[in-house]
Amino acid sequence: MRVLVTGGAGYVGSFTVRELCAAGHEVLVVDNLSTGRRAAVGDVPLIVADIRDEAALGQAFGGFKPEAVIHLAGLKSSEESLSQLRTYFEVNVTGTLHVLNESAGHGVEFFVFSSSCAVYGTPHICPVDEQAALRPENPYGETKHISERLIEWYARTTGMRYVNLRYFNAAGAAGDASLGEFAVERSRQLVPMTMRAALGIVPEVQVYGDDYPTPDGTALRDFVHVVDLARAHIASMKALAQGQRAGCINVGQGTPVSVAQLIAEIGKASGREVPMRVVGRRPGDPGLSWADNTLAKEQIGWSPEFGLPDIVATAWAWHSGDPATLR
Ligand SMILES: NC(=O)c1ccc[n+]([C@@H]2O[C@H](COP(=O)([O-])OP(=O)(O)OC[C@H]3O[C@@H](n4cnc5c(N)ncnc54)[C@H](O)[C@@H]3O)[C@@H](O)[C@H]2O)c1
């Protein structure tokens, strides 16, 4: 199948491109390289363009004539979205609208979107399933919620079939350390922040709150290995091609891991305890969020293969092998 991948030079995107190529698909990446890297796509064709640029998108779609689109391009920081509202809505919502318009205009049959568990906000019940109320607690989560709704309407009116994959926290790297995350300096995600402290790039990792109603007081999260996540896109496309109308699907490991537990595991991998300091809760951060991934198993035949030890070991090998990945 011809698959156009927006954001394919980024962290999750580059693994998805790799899995698509391995499955025999023809791939074109569209990425503005704002956080992504040309090297991450290898020799896969790449058009450097912004999804806010309708004319450039039109050219990419017109030339490649994709049958499927995997739309990952976007901004992803909950915290940053609170201060950069306009940019987040422009890139994540207007950008998605443009990608949808081009998809509809060029007869794209299958659409897979990088949504987020941020659409749930703080779930009342964990593990959270797809029927839970959608109550985003930050503009980032709202942009994903709105994008999901846009996709649903385009699908209803064009016959395009879609999967909105609600990712939990992507983590880990390739088993041979050939590909992984390039964390931008401003990244405040837990794995890069802990890696920086473990490698002595920063003195300590800050823990946002230890007064949550959890066993060790730190927040509970769901970390899903990036290779598993990438494979969820391939599974989605396969299910859609077989006639499935899949809708919104959680992609998480399904097991809660506390922030303190993750830091301790990275400490073990690095051979020394990672210094940490508890600071106040971060606005827009849910205390508890992990996935019920039953629907993914049922609808797209996906279940995670990797657990926390694989995530920590591969991420450590990747970042310690090249600390420039933590910029
Ligand atoms: N990483 C996670 O844990 C996670 C969790 C939930 C959802 N997501 C979503 O998954 C997607 C990919 O996330 P990631 O972790 O790979 O992030 P990333 O920053 O590594 O990748 C995003 C890619 O999109 C590109 N991009 C950004 N703005 C663009 C624009 N205006 N036009 C064209 N390209 C643009 C970047 O250059 C980059 O290559 C994002 O939409 C993110 O919101 C990620």
XYZ file of C-alpha atoms and ligand atoms in Angstrom, residues 6-14 29-37 48-53 71-77 90-92 95 113-118 140 143-144 165-171 181-182 184 186 189 224 226 229 233, ligand 1:
104
model
C 3.215 12.957 8.519
C 5.716 13.406 11.348
C 7.585 10.310 10.170
C 10.976 11.779 11.100
C 10.005 12.022 14.787
C 10.327 9.500 17.582
C 7.198 7.347 17.129
C 7.045 8.199 13.424
C 10.516 6.865 12.611
C 7.258 11.049 4.874
C 6.082 14.659 5.235
C 7.777 16.440 8.130
C 8.965 19.978 8.844
C 11.897 18.613 10.912
C 11.044 20.933 13.814
C 11.753 18.112 16.261
C 12.294 15.262 13.809
C 15.533 14.295 12.068
C 10.228 18.761 4.196
C 6.956 20.653 4.616
C 4.735 22.037 7.318
C 1.237 20.604 7.729
C -0.009 24.195 8.100
C 1.085 24.787 4.488
C -0.868 11.337 10.787
C 1.662 11.786 13.581
C 2.921 15.334 12.968
C 2.174 17.537 15.919
C 3.319 19.151 19.133
C 3.151 17.009 22.234
C 3.866 18.811 25.489
C -2.672 25.851 14.779
C -0.350 22.871 14.406
C -2.452 20.149 16.011
C -2.716 21.083 10.630
C -4.092 9.204 13.847
C -1.766 9.714 16.827
C -4.185 10.631 19.542
C -3.345 10.557 23.227
C -4.513 9.382 26.625
C -4.576 13.139 27.380
C -2.735 19.683 24.190
C -6.305 19.524 20.418
C -6.306 15.710 20.265
C -4.820 5.475 18.408
C -4.833 6.879 21.932
C -1.199 6.435 22.877
C -0.154 6.262 26.474
C 3.532 7.140 27.168
C 5.882 6.062 24.402
C 9.286 4.968 25.688
C 14.233 9.270 20.873
C 15.983 12.575 20.223
C 14.612 18.323 22.524
C 12.908 21.707 26.491
C 9.098 14.014 29.695
C 4.420 1.464 26.155
C 7.860 2.458 20.990
C 3.382 1.384 19.499
C -0.179 1.374 13.326
N 5.499 10.329 22.570
C 4.393 10.085 23.278
O 4.450 9.542 24.386
C 3.048 10.452 22.726
C 1.912 10.167 23.491
C 0.667 10.492 22.972
C 0.547 11.058 21.712
N 1.679 11.339 21.011
C 1.525 11.965 19.685
O 2.251 11.215 18.738
C 2.775 12.066 17.722
C 4.256 11.805 17.554
O 4.899 12.019 18.803
P 6.458 11.824 18.991
O 6.694 11.425 20.399
O 7.003 10.996 17.907
O 6.933 13.348 18.845
P 8.108 13.979 17.938
O 8.194 15.401 18.331
O 9.330 13.141 18.032
O 7.518 13.819 16.483
C 6.660 14.767 15.881
C 7.097 14.936 14.441
O 6.212 15.848 13.803
C 6.992 16.822 13.123
N 6.204 18.060 13.116
C 5.865 18.829 14.183
N 5.153 19.892 13.772
C 5.011 19.779 12.429
C 4.386 20.577 11.437
N 3.756 21.717 11.749
N 4.447 20.160 10.145
C 5.105 19.024 9.804
N 5.725 18.239 10.716
C 5.684 18.608 12.009
C 8.281 16.950 13.907
O 9.366 17.465 13.153
C 8.514 15.500 14.317
O 9.228 14.790 13.350
C 2.437 13.489 18.156
O 1.291 13.894 17.452
C 2.143 13.353 19.632
O 1.214 14.305 20.087
C 2.924 11.043 21.479
